[in-house]
Amino acid sequence: MKRSMLLVLVLFIATAFAFQQKQQPAGLKAAIARGKTVYENACLACHQPDGSGVPNMNPPLIKTKWVLGDKKALTKIVLKGLQGGEIEIDGDKYHNPMPPQESVLNDQEIADVLTYVRNSFGNKASMVTAAEVKALRAKLK
Amino acid sequence: MKKMLILACTALIAATAFGNDTTKRKTPPAGTVQKDEDAPAITLPQGFKSVVVTSGLGKARHLTVAANGDVFVKLEKLKDGKGIIRLHDSNGDGKADETSGFGNYVGTGITIKNGYLYASSNDDVYRYKIDEKSGKVDIASEQKIVTGLVNKNQHNSKSLALDNNGNIYVNIGAPSNCCQVQDRVKGSPGQDPCPILEKAGGIWQFKADKTNQGYEDGVRYATGLRNVVGLDWNTEVNDLYVMQHGRDMLYQFYPELFSQKEGAENPAEELFRVKKGADCGWPYCYWDIDKQQQLQNPEYGGDRKKADRCTDKTKSIVQFPGHLAPNALLFYTGDQFPAKYKNGAFIAFHGSWNRAPEPQAGFFVVFVPFKNGMPDGKWEVFADGFSGFQQGGSTGKAKYRPCGLAQGPDGSLYVSDDNNGTIWKVSYGK
């Protein structure tokens, strides 16, 4: 009885994980791949290849509330930029401005790069879609 | 059976939960100050040795040493509510055994001249009476001598130097990369003329003993300097020397002009000998490492050939590879080091970030031999090993980042690091 219980348990867990895999939103892998290219062209210089940023200047993108939290707030930062000094992580401020990307990147590119960042450097978070970026861009106009 | 089902369901829920968004931080916070008594010895030329004076001060920017040997360190992040730390070595082993602090503001600049300790926040300059024989500072004597300087986060360090005629020189960095209409946005043109230069992007001269001076009381001593963190008054020839942090993003913004590698090496980090009224060229000009020439910046129509409006600008006297971030400059006037170091320049390089994806570089202290106020030979690495990695590490992973330099009364050289807050004392012989 004990053994069969264990077997069922293992089976259930395995099924659950398989379910999880299937649950991955369609196109996540492709979005991450496209987002990586955008990241390399538009973000890497300041935020660095491993997302660790630059102390006191450019904030890290690793497991911070800014990256993993509210998607709209994050998307707004990419569209509209920051003056510098607004981001504080563990008591340290980051002084460089974030250049607004609204005139540089389109909705799909912003969605892809945010999906990439939210699923790289040890991060795991939901996708950002082009429709979400488009809606926010219109709202912020 | 019921039990089994419940157990299985629990497992299912747990497994599902694992796959969800992780919004909680699991790694230890970045930038945590760790007390590190066993800091590895930095590498130095033969005959030199170093001792760790203290560690764990956090963002230790510039430092200065009083005649009695007490070390004063300016912090960019308060430690126990204090922005200036005094370190006293009572038994002469080089290590600090008494630590105290005062001043409730953050900043970078600190220096001692004629019985006063000068220190800067990112907006103002203060001074205090100091008895250099005892190292005692009269905290109540605090005077604000300069106030209301441009501080827009980017490049806001106010570094200090004094001459022998009662003047203090303050760097006011430009809160900008290259004075574009939209800072750091690819394709945004350069503003012409650059309005930032009216109140920043240069060195301002003030009286060392007058309180509450603003821009109207000062003199724009030199302009066209993007950001200077390391500067020093050379007493041998009575001139100001400054290290400029060159602009960023040449490869990212102009891949048609700069390869990835050229963007990492350009523009040069430059050492200028500055006379009153000098214009060193920013934002219109930069020093091209490959062409060995001061050329026009692409934001102002530059094509890596045109010098045009740069021909009449002040030229640098030493050029270093791009983005190394020179944060301190010190002319060595001591007698302890071998003769070749006398009146030469030490420069502390904070280490790069805008070389990525090429390997980062810097994180060392270099020496430039000088004769009669001009360079007399190639620059060489003096102290190294700060970052803890040989090559390829990211800036944020560097263990120590050299930021300040000071000379002790016995001719020893002090180096500060603003990552961990470690202070080294470097001596020769003995």
Short mmCIF file of C-alpha atoms in Angstrom, two decimals, chain A residues 37-90:
data_model
loop_
_atom_site.label_atom_id
_atom_site.label_comp_id
_atom_site.label_asym_id
_atom_site.label_seq_id
_atom_site.Cartn_x
_atom_site.Cartn_y
_atom_site.Cartn_z
CA THR A 37 18.67 40.40 -29.84
CA VAL A 38 16.86 43.57 -28.80
CA TYR A 39 18.58 43.42 -25.42
CA GLU A 40 22.01 43.12 -27.02
CA ASN A 41 21.41 46.16 -29.21
CA ALA A 42 19.56 48.47 -26.85
CA CYS A 43 20.15 47.44 -23.23
CA LEU A 44 23.34 45.42 -22.79
CA ALA A 45 25.78 48.34 -22.78
CA CYS A 46 24.36 49.73 -19.54
CA HIS A 47 22.66 46.73 -17.91
CA GLN A 48 25.51 44.36 -18.88
CA PRO A 49 25.49 40.90 -20.49
CA ASP A 50 24.46 39.19 -17.24
CA GLY A 51 21.89 41.83 -16.22
CA SER A 52 24.00 42.79 -13.20
CA GLY A 53 24.04 46.50 -14.09
CA VAL A 54 26.71 48.92 -12.86
CA PRO A 55 26.97 49.88 -9.17
CA ASN A 56 25.58 53.36 -8.43
CA MET A 57 24.84 53.99 -12.12
CA ASN A 58 22.68 51.47 -13.97
CA PRO A 59 20.39 49.24 -11.89
CA PRO A 60 20.67 45.44 -12.00
CA LEU A 61 17.83 43.51 -13.62
CA ILE A 62 18.23 40.43 -11.45
CA LYS A 63 15.23 39.55 -9.29
CA THR A 64 14.30 43.11 -8.45
CA LYS A 65 10.73 44.21 -7.81
CA TRP A 66 11.05 46.61 -10.75
CA VAL A 67 11.61 43.77 -13.21
CA LEU A 68 9.39 41.07 -11.67
CA GLY A 69 6.62 43.32 -10.40
CA ASP A 70 3.96 45.38 -12.18
CA LYS A 71 4.34 44.93 -15.93
CA LYS A 72 2.78 48.31 -16.71
CA ALA A 73 5.22 50.18 -14.46
CA LEU A 74 8.12 48.34 -16.08
CA THR A 75 6.86 48.98 -19.61
CA LYS A 76 6.38 52.67 -18.80
CA ILE A 77 10.03 52.93 -17.73
CA VAL A 78 11.14 51.51 -21.08
CA LEU A 79 8.80 53.78 -23.07
CA LYS A 80 9.29 57.02 -21.16
CA GLY A 81 12.66 56.55 -19.45
CA LEU A 82 13.80 57.93 -16.09
CA GLN A 83 15.76 61.01 -15.01
CA GLY A 84 18.18 58.99 -12.86
CA GLY A 85 18.10 58.62 -9.11
CA GLU A 86 14.53 57.22 -8.94
CA ILE A 87 15.53 53.57 -8.68
CA GLU A 88 16.64 52.47 -5.24
CA ILE A 89 17.56 48.88 -4.53
CA ASP A 90 18.66 47.84 -1.05
#
